[in-house]
PDB file of C-alpha atoms in Angstrom:
ATOM      1  CA  UNK A   1       0.000   0.000   0.000  1.00 36.00           C
ATOM      2  CA  UNK A   2       1.235   3.478  -0.856  1.00 43.00           C
ATOM      3  CA  UNK A   3       2.576   5.456   2.103  1.00 42.00           C
ATOM      4  CA  UNK A   4       0.607   8.639   2.691  1.00 42.00           C
ATOM      5  CA  UNK A   5       1.555  11.411   5.085  1.00 42.00           C
ATOM      6  CA  UNK A   6      -0.425  11.292   8.327  1.00 44.00           C
ATOM      7  CA  UNK A   7      -1.490  14.901   7.900  1.00 45.00           C
ATOM      8  CA  UNK A   8      -3.205  14.022   4.615  1.00 44.00           C
ATOM      9  CA  UNK A   9      -5.081  11.160   6.251  1.00 42.00           C
ATOM     10  CA  UNK A  10      -6.136  13.426   9.113  1.00 44.00           C
ATOM     11  CA  UNK A  11      -7.325  16.086   6.692  1.00 42.00           C
ATOM     12  CA  UNK A  12      -9.495  13.651   4.746  1.00 45.00           C
ATOM     13  CA  UNK A  13     -11.019  12.187   7.883  1.00 42.00           C
ATOM     14  CA  UNK A  14     -11.748  15.674   9.224  1.00 42.00           C
ATOM     15  CA  UNK A  15     -13.415  16.631   5.947  1.00 43.00           C
ATOM     16  CA  UNK A  16     -15.567  13.521   6.126  1.00 43.00           C
ATOM     17  CA  UNK A  17     -16.551  14.287   9.719  1.00 41.00           C
ATOM     18  CA  UNK A  18     -17.527  17.875   8.877  1.00 39.00           C
ATOM     19  CA  UNK A  19     -19.536  16.787   5.852  1.00 41.00           C
ATOM     20  CA  UNK A  20     -21.359  14.137   7.868  1.00 38.00           C
ATOM     21  CA  UNK A  21     -22.339  16.513  10.652  1.00 35.00           C
ATOM     22  CA  UNK A  22     -23.396  19.159   8.121  1.00 37.00           C
ATOM     23  CA  UNK A  23     -25.744  16.851   6.204  1.00 39.00           C
ATOM     24  CA  UNK A  24     -29.394  17.883   6.514  1.00 42.00           C
ATOM     25  CA  UNK A  25     -32.117  15.213   6.735  1.00 49.00           C
ATOM     26  CA  UNK A  26     -34.289  15.129   3.632  1.00 54.00           C
ATOM     27  CA  UNK A  27     -37.869  16.337   3.719  1.00 64.00           C
ATOM     28  CA  UNK A  28     -40.766  14.389   2.202  1.00 76.00           C
ATOM     29  CA  UNK A  29     -40.598  14.464  -1.609  1.00 84.00           C
ATOM     30  CA  UNK A  30     -43.320  16.789  -2.967  1.00 87.00           C
ATOM     31  CA  UNK A  31     -42.531  16.154  -6.634  1.00 94.00           C
ATOM     32  CA  UNK A  32     -43.573  13.191  -8.760  1.00 93.00           C
ATOM     33  CA  UNK A  33     -41.277  11.009 -10.841  1.00 95.00           C
ATOM     34  CA  UNK A  34     -41.164  12.042 -14.510  1.00 96.00           C
ATOM     35  CA  UNK A  35     -42.993   9.995 -17.086  1.00 94.00           C
ATOM     36  CA  UNK A  36     -41.304   7.896 -19.734  1.00 92.00           C
ATOM     37  CA  UNK A  37     -39.694   9.810 -22.607  1.00 91.00           C
ATOM     38  CA  UNK A  38     -38.866   8.644 -26.131  1.00 91.00           C
ATOM     39  CA  UNK A  39     -35.288   7.561 -26.733  1.00 93.00           C
ATOM     40  CA  UNK A  40     -32.865   9.854 -28.544  1.00 94.00           C
ATOM     41  CA  UNK A  41     -32.916   7.831 -31.730  1.00 91.00           C
ATOM     42  CA  UNK A  42     -32.510  10.491 -34.414  1.00 90.00           C
ATOM     43  CA  UNK A  43     -33.286  14.090 -35.266  1.00 92.00           C
ATOM     44  CA  UNK A  44     -37.006  13.303 -35.400  1.00 92.00           C
ATOM     45  CA  UNK A  45     -36.978  12.330 -31.713  1.00 95.00           C
ATOM     46  CA  UNK A  46     -35.973  15.807 -30.543  1.00 97.00           C
ATOM     47  CA  UNK A  47     -39.389  17.455 -30.840  1.00 96.00           C
ATOM     48  CA  UNK A  48     -40.998  14.700 -28.790  1.00 96.00           C
ATOM     49  CA  UNK A  49     -38.320  14.985 -26.092  1.00 97.00           C
ATOM     50  CA  UNK A  50     -38.663  18.770 -25.939  1.00 98.00           C
ATOM     51  CA  UNK A  51     -42.440  18.497 -25.585  1.00 97.00           C
ATOM     52  CA  UNK A  52     -42.221  15.798 -22.900  1.00 97.00           C
ATOM     53  CA  UNK A  53     -39.736  17.803 -20.842  1.00 98.00           C
ATOM     54  CA  UNK A  54     -41.856  20.946 -21.084  1.00 98.00           C
ATOM     55  CA  UNK A  55     -44.860  19.012 -19.751  1.00 97.00           C
ATOM     56  CA  UNK A  56     -42.772  17.844 -16.799  1.00 98.00           C
ATOM     57  CA  UNK A  57     -41.579  21.369 -16.035  1.00 98.00           C
ATOM     58  CA  UNK A  58     -45.144  22.696 -16.143  1.00 98.00           C
ATOM     59  CA  UNK A  59     -46.307  19.916 -13.834  1.00 98.00           C
ATOM     60  CA  UNK A  60     -43.449  20.650 -11.415  1.00 98.00           C
ATOM     61  CA  UNK A  61     -44.290  24.363 -11.526  1.00 98.00           C
ATOM     62  CA  UNK A  62     -47.865  23.587 -10.453  1.00 97.00           C
ATOM     63  CA  UNK A  63     -46.590  21.305  -7.679  1.00 96.00           C
ATOM     64  CA  UNK A  64     -44.155  23.985  -6.490  1.00 97.00           C
ATOM     65  CA  UNK A  65     -46.937  26.580  -6.400  1.00 97.00           C
ATOM     66  CA  UNK A  66     -49.151  24.264  -4.335  1.00 95.00           C
ATOM     67  CA  UNK A  67     -46.252  23.512  -1.976  1.00 93.00           C
ATOM     68  CA  UNK A  68     -45.433  27.253  -1.742  1.00 95.00           C
ATOM     69  CA  UNK A  69     -41.876  26.432  -2.778  1.00 95.00           C
ATOM     70  CA  UNK A  70     -41.025  29.966  -3.852  1.00 96.00           C
ATOM     71  CA  UNK A  71     -37.483  29.196  -4.948  1.00 96.00           C
ATOM     72  CA  UNK A  72     -38.679  26.472  -7.285  1.00 97.00           C
ATOM     73  CA  UNK A  73     -41.556  28.603  -8.595  1.00 98.00           C
ATOM     74  CA  UNK A  74     -39.124  31.334  -9.586  1.00 98.00           C
ATOM     75  CA  UNK A  75     -36.619  28.932 -11.116  1.00 98.00           C
ATOM     76  CA  UNK A  76     -39.186  26.905 -13.044  1.00 98.00           C
ATOM     77  CA  UNK A  77     -40.807  30.058 -14.362  1.00 98.00           C
ATOM     78  CA  UNK A  78     -37.450  30.881 -15.947  1.00 98.00           C
ATOM     79  CA  UNK A  79     -37.138  27.394 -17.443  1.00 98.00           C
ATOM     80  CA  UNK A  80     -40.541  27.855 -19.082  1.00 98.00           C
ATOM     81  CA  UNK A  81     -39.489  31.026 -20.896  1.00 98.00           C
ATOM     82  CA  UNK A  82     -40.267  30.984 -24.637  1.00 97.00           C
ATOM     83  CA  UNK A  83     -37.620  29.353 -26.812  1.00 97.00           C
ATOM     84  CA  UNK A  84     -36.027  27.193 -24.135  1.00 98.00           C
ATOM     85  CA  UNK A  85     -35.708  23.487 -24.955  1.00 98.00           C
ATOM     86  CA  UNK A  86     -34.991  20.630 -22.578  1.00 98.00           C
ATOM     87  CA  UNK A  87     -34.232  17.025 -23.391  1.00 98.00           C
ATOM     88  CA  UNK A  88     -35.081  15.781 -19.911  1.00 97.00           C
ATOM     89  CA  UNK A  89     -36.290  17.078 -16.570  1.00 98.00           C
ATOM     90  CA  UNK A  90     -36.797  15.600 -13.112  1.00 98.00           C
ATOM     91  CA  UNK A  91     -38.002  17.769 -10.231  1.00 97.00           C
ATOM     92  CA  UNK A  92     -37.299  15.248  -7.475  1.00 96.00           C
ATOM     93  CA  UNK A  93     -34.606  15.970  -4.910  1.00 94.00           C
ATOM     94  CA  UNK A  94     -32.287  18.772  -5.953  1.00 94.00           C
ATOM     95  CA  UNK A  95     -33.505  18.256  -9.516  1.00 97.00           C
ATOM     96  CA  UNK A  96     -32.088  17.292 -12.879  1.00 98.00           C
ATOM     97  CA  UNK A  97     -32.368  19.170 -16.167  1.00 98.00           C
ATOM     98  CA  UNK A  98     -30.713  18.843 -19.565  1.00 98.00           C
ATOM     99  CA  UNK A  99     -31.063  21.912 -21.797  1.00 98.00           C
ATOM    100  CA  UNK A 100     -30.004  22.356 -25.431  1.00 98.00           C
ATOM    101  CA  UNK A 101     -28.830  25.690 -26.814  1.00 98.00           C
ATOM    102  CA  UNK A 102     -28.596  25.661 -30.595  1.00 98.00           C
ATOM    103  CA  UNK A 103     -29.489  23.123 -33.279  1.00 97.00           C
ATOM    104  CA  UNK A 104     -28.350  19.761 -31.950  1.00 98.00           C
ATOM    105  CA  UNK A 105     -29.254  17.874 -35.119  1.00 97.00           C
ATOM    106  CA  UNK A 106     -27.302  20.149 -37.490  1.00 97.00           C
ATOM    107  CA  UNK A 107     -24.393  21.245 -35.333  1.00 98.00           C
ATOM    108  CA  UNK A 108     -20.802  20.713 -36.408  1.00 98.00           C
ATOM    109  CA  UNK A 109     -19.697  20.780 -32.768  1.00 98.00           C
ATOM    110  CA  UNK A 110     -21.501  19.832 -29.553  1.00 98.00           C
ATOM    111  CA  UNK A 111     -20.211  20.994 -26.163  1.00 98.00           C
ATOM    112  CA  UNK A 112     -21.590  19.303 -23.041  1.00 98.00           C
ATOM    113  CA  UNK A 113     -21.189  21.296 -19.820  1.00 98.00           C
ATOM    114  CA  UNK A 114     -20.952  18.823 -16.915  1.00 98.00           C
ATOM    115  CA  UNK A 115     -21.372  20.698 -13.612  1.00 98.00           C
ATOM    116  CA  UNK A 116     -19.960  19.803 -10.231  1.00 96.00           C
ATOM    117  CA  UNK A 117     -21.335  19.745  -6.710  1.00 95.00           C
ATOM    118  CA  UNK A 118     -24.256  21.876  -5.532  1.00 96.00           C
ATOM    119  CA  UNK A 119     -26.035  21.803  -8.902  1.00 96.00           C
ATOM    120  CA  UNK A 120     -29.701  22.601  -8.275  1.00 97.00           C
ATOM    121  CA  UNK A 121     -32.744  23.579 -10.281  1.00 97.00           C
ATOM    122  CA  UNK A 122     -32.812  26.793  -8.285  1.00 97.00           C
ATOM    123  CA  UNK A 123     -29.309  27.815  -9.397  1.00 97.00           C
ATOM    124  CA  UNK A 124     -29.430  26.258 -12.866  1.00 98.00           C
ATOM    125  CA  UNK A 125     -29.514  29.596 -14.663  1.00 97.00           C
ATOM    126  CA  UNK A 126     -26.522  31.113 -12.863  1.00 95.00           C
ATOM    127  CA  UNK A 127     -23.345  31.269 -14.973  1.00 91.00           C
ATOM    128  CA  UNK A 128     -21.681  29.528 -12.036  1.00 93.00           C
ATOM    129  CA  UNK A 129     -23.612  26.359 -12.863  1.00 94.00           C
ATOM    130  CA  UNK A 130     -24.875  24.350 -15.834  1.00 97.00           C
ATOM    131  CA  UNK A 131     -27.552  26.440 -17.555  1.00 98.00           C
ATOM    132  CA  UNK A 132     -26.062  29.883 -17.168  1.00 98.00           C
ATOM    133  CA  UNK A 133     -22.568  28.572 -17.855  1.00 98.00           C
ATOM    134  CA  UNK A 134     -23.714  26.917 -21.071  1.00 98.00           C
ATOM    135  CA  UNK A 135     -25.299  30.193 -22.153  1.00 98.00           C
ATOM    136  CA  UNK A 136     -22.081  32.095 -21.442  1.00 98.00           C
ATOM    137  CA  UNK A 137     -20.139  29.565 -23.490  1.00 98.00           C
ATOM    138  CA  UNK A 138     -22.445  29.806 -26.491  1.00 98.00           C
ATOM    139  CA  UNK A 139     -22.401  33.604 -26.423  1.00 98.00           C
ATOM    140  CA  UNK A 140     -18.596  33.590 -26.294  1.00 98.00           C
ATOM    141  CA  UNK A 141     -18.478  31.148 -29.203  1.00 98.00           C
ATOM    142  CA  UNK A 142     -20.677  33.481 -31.216  1.00 97.00           C
ATOM    143  CA  UNK A 143     -18.251  36.283 -30.506  1.00 97.00           C
ATOM    144  CA  UNK A 144     -15.012  34.458 -31.378  1.00 96.00           C
ATOM    145  CA  UNK A 145     -16.351  32.227 -34.157  1.00 96.00           C
ATOM    146  CA  UNK A 146     -19.487  33.773 -35.676  1.00 95.00           C
ATOM    147  CA  UNK A 147     -21.310  31.402 -37.963  1.00 93.00           C
ATOM    148  CA  UNK A 148     -19.919  28.262 -36.331  1.00 93.00           C
ATOM    149  CA  UNK A 149     -22.643  25.696 -35.816  1.00 97.00           C
ATOM    150  CA  UNK A 150     -22.108  24.923 -32.130  1.00 98.00           C
ATOM    151  CA  UNK A 151     -24.772  23.369 -29.926  1.00 98.00           C
ATOM    152  CA  UNK A 152     -24.192  23.597 -26.188  1.00 98.00           C
ATOM    153  CA  UNK A 153     -25.823  21.227 -23.713  1.00 98.00           C
ATOM    154  CA  UNK A 154     -26.248  22.121 -20.047  1.00 98.00           C
ATOM    155  CA  UNK A 155     -26.125  18.617 -18.588  1.00 98.00           C
ATOM    156  CA  UNK A 156     -27.402  18.542 -15.023  1.00 98.00           C
ATOM    157  CA  UNK A 157     -28.237  14.922 -15.758  1.00 98.00           C
ATOM    158  CA  UNK A 158     -27.205  13.408 -12.445  1.00 97.00           C
ATOM    159  CA  UNK A 159     -27.764  13.773  -8.720  1.00 96.00           C
ATOM    160  CA  UNK A 160     -25.171  16.449  -8.011  1.00 95.00           C
ATOM    161  CA  UNK A 161     -23.824  16.019  -4.468  1.00 93.00           C
ATOM    162  CA  UNK A 162     -23.868  18.807  -1.935  1.00 91.00           C
ATOM    163  CA  UNK A 163     -20.538  20.115  -0.697  1.00 88.00           C
ATOM    164  CA  UNK A 164     -22.105  19.780   2.752  1.00 88.00           C
ATOM    165  CA  UNK A 165     -22.613  16.030   2.383  1.00 88.00           C
ATOM    166  CA  UNK A 166     -20.201  13.072   2.680  1.00 88.00           C
ATOM    167  CA  UNK A 167     -21.129  12.082  -0.893  1.00 87.00           C
ATOM    168  CA  UNK A 168     -18.846  14.803  -2.261  1.00 84.00           C
ATOM    169  CA  UNK A 169     -15.818  13.047  -0.763  1.00 84.00           C
ATOM    170  CA  UNK A 170     -16.330   9.796  -2.675  1.00 89.00           C
ATOM    171  CA  UNK A 171     -16.865   8.850  -6.316  1.00 85.00           C
ATOM    172  CA  UNK A 172     -20.110   6.934  -5.750  1.00 87.00           C
ATOM    173  CA  UNK A 173     -22.318   9.595  -7.337  1.00 91.00           C
ATOM    174  CA  UNK A 174     -19.784   9.954 -10.155  1.00 95.00           C
ATOM    175  CA  UNK A 175     -20.014   6.267 -11.075  1.00 95.00           C
ATOM    176  CA  UNK A 176     -23.797   6.520 -11.477  1.00 96.00           C
ATOM    177  CA  UNK A 177     -23.476   9.829 -13.327  1.00 97.00           C
ATOM    178  CA  UNK A 178     -20.895   8.386 -15.718  1.00 98.00           C
ATOM    179  CA  UNK A 179     -23.383   5.759 -16.855  1.00 97.00           C
ATOM    180  CA  UNK A 180     -25.975   8.479 -17.453  1.00 97.00           C
ATOM    181  CA  UNK A 181     -23.455  10.596 -19.364  1.00 98.00           C
ATOM    182  CA  UNK A 182     -22.477   7.665 -21.573  1.00 97.00           C
ATOM    183  CA  UNK A 183     -26.125   7.022 -22.410  1.00 97.00           C
ATOM    184  CA  UNK A 184     -26.634  10.686 -23.178  1.00 98.00           C
ATOM    185  CA  UNK A 185     -23.621  11.022 -25.493  1.00 98.00           C
ATOM    186  CA  UNK A 186     -24.744   7.835 -27.262  1.00 97.00           C
ATOM    187  CA  UNK A 187     -28.112   9.498 -27.861  1.00 97.00           C
ATOM    188  CA  UNK A 188     -26.462  12.676 -29.129  1.00 97.00           C
ATOM    189  CA  UNK A 189     -24.502  10.599 -31.628  1.00 97.00           C
ATOM    190  CA  UNK A 190     -27.716   8.986 -32.862  1.00 97.00           C
ATOM    191  CA  UNK A 191     -29.237  12.422 -33.357  1.00 97.00           C
ATOM    192  CA  UNK A 192     -26.150  13.833 -35.062  1.00 97.00           C
ATOM    193  CA  UNK A 193     -23.491  11.395 -36.208  1.00 95.00           C
ATOM    194  CA  UNK A 194     -21.272  14.083 -37.758  1.00 95.00           C
ATOM    195  CA  UNK A 195     -20.572  16.412 -34.856  1.00 97.00           C
ATOM    196  CA  UNK A 196     -17.468  16.288 -32.719  1.00 97.00           C
ATOM    197  CA  UNK A 197     -18.220  16.366 -28.992  1.00 98.00           C
ATOM    198  CA  UNK A 198     -16.387  18.241 -26.236  1.00 98.00           C
ATOM    199  CA  UNK A 199     -16.991  17.462 -22.560  1.00 98.00           C
ATOM    200  CA  UNK A 200     -16.375  20.458 -20.290  1.00 98.00           C
ATOM    201  CA  UNK A 201     -16.203  19.054 -16.780  1.00 98.00           C
ATOM    202  CA  UNK A 202     -16.138  21.298 -13.720  1.00 98.00           C
ATOM    203  CA  UNK A 203     -15.208  20.298 -10.167  1.00 97.00           C
ATOM    204  CA  UNK A 204     -17.038  17.059  -9.225  1.00 97.00           C
ATOM    205  CA  UNK A 205     -18.073  16.912 -12.877  1.00 97.00           C
ATOM    206  CA  UNK A 206     -14.431  16.128 -13.678  1.00 98.00           C
ATOM    207  CA  UNK A 207     -14.766  13.025 -11.508  1.00 97.00           C
ATOM    208  CA  UNK A 208     -17.820  12.082 -13.586  1.00 98.00           C
ATOM    209  CA  UNK A 209     -16.020  12.589 -16.897  1.00 98.00           C
ATOM    210  CA  UNK A 210     -12.993  10.656 -15.704  1.00 97.00           C
ATOM    211  CA  UNK A 211     -15.260   7.721 -14.897  1.00 96.00           C
ATOM    212  CA  UNK A 212     -17.124   8.022 -18.216  1.00 97.00           C
ATOM    213  CA  UNK A 213     -14.073   8.296 -20.483  1.00 97.00           C
ATOM    214  CA  UNK A 214     -13.133   4.596 -20.872  1.00 96.00           C
ATOM    215  CA  UNK A 215     -16.664   3.564 -21.864  1.00 96.00           C
ATOM    216  CA  UNK A 216     -16.994   6.500 -24.264  1.00 96.00           C
ATOM    217  CA  UNK A 217     -13.811   5.289 -25.931  1.00 95.00           C
ATOM    218  CA  UNK A 218     -14.954   1.658 -25.982  1.00 95.00           C
ATOM    219  CA  UNK A 219     -18.145   2.690 -27.782  1.00 94.00           C
ATOM    220  CA  UNK A 220     -16.050   4.767 -30.207  1.00 94.00           C
ATOM    221  CA  UNK A 221     -18.206   7.811 -29.623  1.00 95.00           C
ATOM    222  CA  UNK A 222     -16.913  11.034 -31.232  1.00 95.00           C
ATOM    223  CA  UNK A 223     -15.710  12.749 -28.048  1.00 98.00           C
ATOM    224  CA  UNK A 224     -12.560  14.527 -29.179  1.00 97.00           C
ATOM    225  CA  UNK A 225     -12.022  17.038 -26.340  1.00 98.00           C
ATOM    226  CA  UNK A 226     -12.294  16.556 -22.565  1.00 98.00           C
ATOM    227  CA  UNK A 227     -11.565  19.517 -20.281  1.00 98.00           C
ATOM    228  CA  UNK A 228     -11.173  18.921 -16.538  1.00 98.00           C
ATOM    229  CA  UNK A 229     -11.202  22.192 -14.599  1.00 98.00           C
ATOM    230  CA  UNK A 230     -11.415  23.053 -10.928  1.00 98.00           C
ATOM    231  CA  UNK A 231     -10.964  19.335 -10.305  1.00 97.00           C
ATOM    232  CA  UNK A 232     -10.768  17.878  -6.783  1.00 95.00           C
ATOM    233  CA  UNK A 233      -9.160  14.756  -8.285  1.00 96.00           C
ATOM    234  CA  UNK A 234      -9.851  11.938 -10.732  1.00 96.00           C
ATOM    235  CA  UNK A 235      -9.458   8.177 -10.414  1.00 93.00           C
ATOM    236  CA  UNK A 236      -6.994   7.717 -13.285  1.00 96.00           C
ATOM    237  CA  UNK A 237      -3.333   8.393 -12.402  1.00 96.00           C
ATOM    238  CA  UNK A 238      -2.602   9.824 -15.873  1.00 98.00           C
ATOM    239  CA  UNK A 239      -4.451  11.149 -18.892  1.00 97.00           C
ATOM    240  CA  UNK A 240      -3.426   8.032 -20.806  1.00 97.00           C
ATOM    241  CA  UNK A 241      -4.937   5.837 -18.085  1.00 96.00           C
ATOM    242  CA  UNK A 242      -8.331   7.447 -18.746  1.00 96.00           C
ATOM    243  CA  UNK A 243      -8.225   5.420 -21.994  1.00 94.00           C
ATOM    244  CA  UNK A 244      -9.861   8.308 -23.796  1.00 93.00           C
ATOM    245  CA  UNK A 245      -9.527   8.845 -27.532  1.00 92.00           C
ATOM    246  CA  UNK A 246      -9.963  12.569 -26.866  1.00 97.00           C
ATOM    247  CA  UNK A 247      -7.433  15.278 -26.126  1.00 98.00           C
ATOM    248  CA  UNK A 248      -7.489  15.704 -22.348  1.00 98.00           C
ATOM    249  CA  UNK A 249      -7.137  19.254 -21.014  1.00 98.00           C
ATOM    250  CA  UNK A 250      -6.747  20.443 -17.442  1.00 98.00           C
ATOM    251  CA  UNK A 251      -6.871  23.856 -15.807  1.00 98.00           C
ATOM    252  CA  UNK A 252      -7.154  25.374 -12.358  1.00 98.00           C
ATOM    253  CA  UNK A 253      -7.408  29.057 -11.555  1.00 98.00           C
ATOM    254  CA  UNK A 254      -5.014  30.509  -9.016  1.00 97.00           C
ATOM    255  CA  UNK A 255      -7.949  31.488  -6.794  1.00 97.00           C
ATOM    256  CA  UNK A 256      -9.541  28.018  -6.727  1.00 97.00           C
ATOM    257  CA  UNK A 257      -9.782  26.377  -3.284  1.00 96.00           C
ATOM    258  CA  UNK A 258      -9.481  22.886  -4.817  1.00 94.00           C
ATOM    259  CA  UNK A 259      -5.724  23.383  -4.958  1.00 92.00           C
ATOM    260  CA  UNK A 260      -5.783  22.664  -1.205  1.00 92.00           C
ATOM    261  CA  UNK A 261      -7.793  19.424  -1.496  1.00 87.00           C
ATOM    262  CA  UNK A 262      -5.572  16.341  -0.910  1.00 81.00           C
ATOM    263  CA  UNK A 263      -5.414  14.480  -4.246  1.00 82.00           C
ATOM    264  CA  UNK A 264      -5.492  10.969  -2.812  1.00 72.00           C
ATOM    265  CA  UNK A 265      -7.970   8.187  -2.157  1.00 71.00           C
ATOM    266  CA  UNK A 266      -7.874   6.333   1.163  1.00 74.00           C
ATOM    267  CA  UNK A 267     -10.411   3.746   2.353  1.00 63.00           C
ATOM    268  CA  UNK A 268     -12.937   5.045  -0.172  1.00 68.00           C
ATOM    269  CA  UNK A 269     -12.507   8.691   0.879  1.00 78.00           C
ATOM    270  CA  UNK A 270     -10.949  11.150  -1.553  1.00 75.00           C
ATOM    271  CA  UNK A 271     -11.217  11.451  -5.299  1.00 86.00           C
ATOM    272  CA  UNK A 272      -7.769  10.597  -6.593  1.00 92.00           C
ATOM    273  CA  UNK A 273      -5.163  12.246  -8.763  1.00 96.00           C
ATOM    274  CA  UNK A 274      -4.649  15.876  -9.736  1.00 97.00           C
ATOM    275  CA  UNK A 275      -5.187  16.395 -13.488  1.00 97.00           C
ATOM    276  CA  UNK A 276      -3.190  19.649 -13.504  1.00 98.00           C
ATOM    277  CA  UNK A 277      -0.082  17.943 -12.094  1.00 97.00           C
ATOM    278  CA  UNK A 278       2.684  17.643 -14.721  1.00 97.00           C
ATOM    279  CA  UNK A 279       2.876  13.897 -14.061  1.00 97.00           C
ATOM    280  CA  UNK A 280      -0.765  13.490 -15.134  1.00 98.00           C
ATOM    281  CA  UNK A 281       0.117  14.426 -18.705  1.00 98.00           C
ATOM    282  CA  UNK A 282      -2.926  16.509 -19.656  1.00 98.00           C
ATOM    283  CA  UNK A 283      -2.720  19.513 -21.958  1.00 98.00           C
ATOM    284  CA  UNK A 284      -2.745  22.564 -19.717  1.00 98.00           C
ATOM    285  CA  UNK A 285      -4.776  25.713 -20.353  1.00 98.00           C
ATOM    286  CA  UNK A 286      -4.668  29.076 -18.613  1.00 98.00           C
ATOM    287  CA  UNK A 287      -7.654  29.264 -16.270  1.00 98.00           C
ATOM    288  CA  UNK A 288      -6.950  32.752 -14.946  1.00 97.00           C
ATOM    289  CA  UNK A 289      -7.164  33.864 -11.323  1.00 96.00           C
ATOM    290  CA  UNK A 290     -10.858  33.662 -10.447  1.00 96.00           C
ATOM    291  CA  UNK A 291     -12.523  31.618  -7.697  1.00 97.00           C
ATOM    292  CA  UNK A 292     -13.738  28.027  -7.987  1.00 97.00           C
ATOM    293  CA  UNK A 293     -17.172  29.006  -9.276  1.00 95.00           C
ATOM    294  CA  UNK A 294     -16.035  31.517 -11.935  1.00 97.00           C
ATOM    295  CA  UNK A 295     -14.649  29.420 -14.797  1.00 98.00           C
ATOM    296  CA  UNK A 296     -17.580  30.267 -17.094  1.00 98.00           C
ATOM    297  CA  UNK A 297     -17.918  33.887 -16.016  1.00 97.00           C
ATOM    298  CA  UNK A 298     -18.440  36.168 -19.035  1.00 97.00           C
ATOM    299  CA  UNK A 299     -15.222  37.898 -20.036  1.00 97.00           C
ATOM    300  CA  UNK A 300     -12.966  35.546 -18.071  1.00 98.00           C
ATOM    301  CA  UNK A 301      -9.784  33.997 -19.465  1.00 98.00           C
ATOM    302  CA  UNK A 302     -11.018  30.545 -18.492  1.00 98.00           C
ATOM    303  CA  UNK A 303     -14.254  30.980 -20.468  1.00 98.00           C
ATOM    304  CA  UNK A 304     -12.251  32.073 -23.525  1.00 98.00           C
ATOM    305  CA  UNK A 305     -10.053  28.989 -23.430  1.00 98.00           C
ATOM    306  CA  UNK A 306     -12.893  26.589 -22.669  1.00 98.00           C
ATOM    307  CA  UNK A 307     -14.808  28.025 -25.619  1.00 98.00           C
ATOM    308  CA  UNK A 308     -11.837  27.385 -27.913  1.00 98.00           C
ATOM    309  CA  UNK A 309     -11.635  23.816 -26.614  1.00 98.00           C
ATOM    310  CA  UNK A 310     -15.370  23.369 -27.245  1.00 98.00           C
ATOM    311  CA  UNK A 311     -14.855  24.601 -30.825  1.00 98.00           C
ATOM    312  CA  UNK A 312     -11.925  22.248 -31.365  1.00 97.00           C
ATOM    313  CA  UNK A 313      -9.565  25.189 -31.956  1.00 98.00           C
ATOM    314  CA  UNK A 314      -6.713  23.619 -30.032  1.00 97.00           C
ATOM    315  CA  UNK A 315      -3.936  25.706 -31.570  1.00 97.00           C
ATOM    316  CA  UNK A 316      -5.545  28.896 -30.210  1.00 98.00           C
ATOM    317  CA  UNK A 317      -5.851  27.705 -26.612  1.00 98.00           C
ATOM    318  CA  UNK A 318      -3.447  29.497 -24.285  1.00 96.00           C
TER     319      UNK A 318
END
């Protein structure tokens, strides 16, 4: 067994203890399970998926109003704005939502934003998380590459752990999420077999993408870029060990607290190796100096580089 400094062990155990004591018991679930949706089997399936998801959002909005859940009412009202299109939606728990920006069936490039911990329906539209971040990315792409057919997916397609729960210290949620992500990318490929796919994986989302990468490669899905940013650690010791056919990028801003997280895994606690370490072998990109939640902030250096990665413009990434 690898020797690990006692201070690292103590730090991990302390983090686990804090997370356990901070966990809040769940309240009774006021929202119903979503109904069955048609599979992503081709471009013709998109309209049916969009319609099914809209029905679920409207039903959840009515449930939230009856439950006087003001935060959900406000958030779901935004999701029902004209022109928004969702491939799936589940109001249970913290919520799941997968939104498409752009023409998924005709895109030349598809970027999938995979968020980290604390992803909620109530913060979905903030640029710090999936929906708002995806919108920032698409706007930046329109600025730097006008006319490029890029579809951006905000993929809150898994049960994002809370940073106040012990789940964030293990990769259990990531293993389940990786299976969901593989199914989703398979569906995207059925809808559009020509587009190259970039996975943009923030924080705990990088753990998800690291878990998903080997199966994506085995299925020979067209994922050609994987960006791991603000990562607390991934299971693979090197980029090559991820067994990905994609170019693997890594970045961490100088103001990101994850630089202090021990990059080890002991007795199931901890998330693994640091993708920005030189020994990992990822392509590095400049992520600027912002905090952990600011990688997709409009005007930021990190957003500029992540947009170039999403577009497949590797030579322009700094």
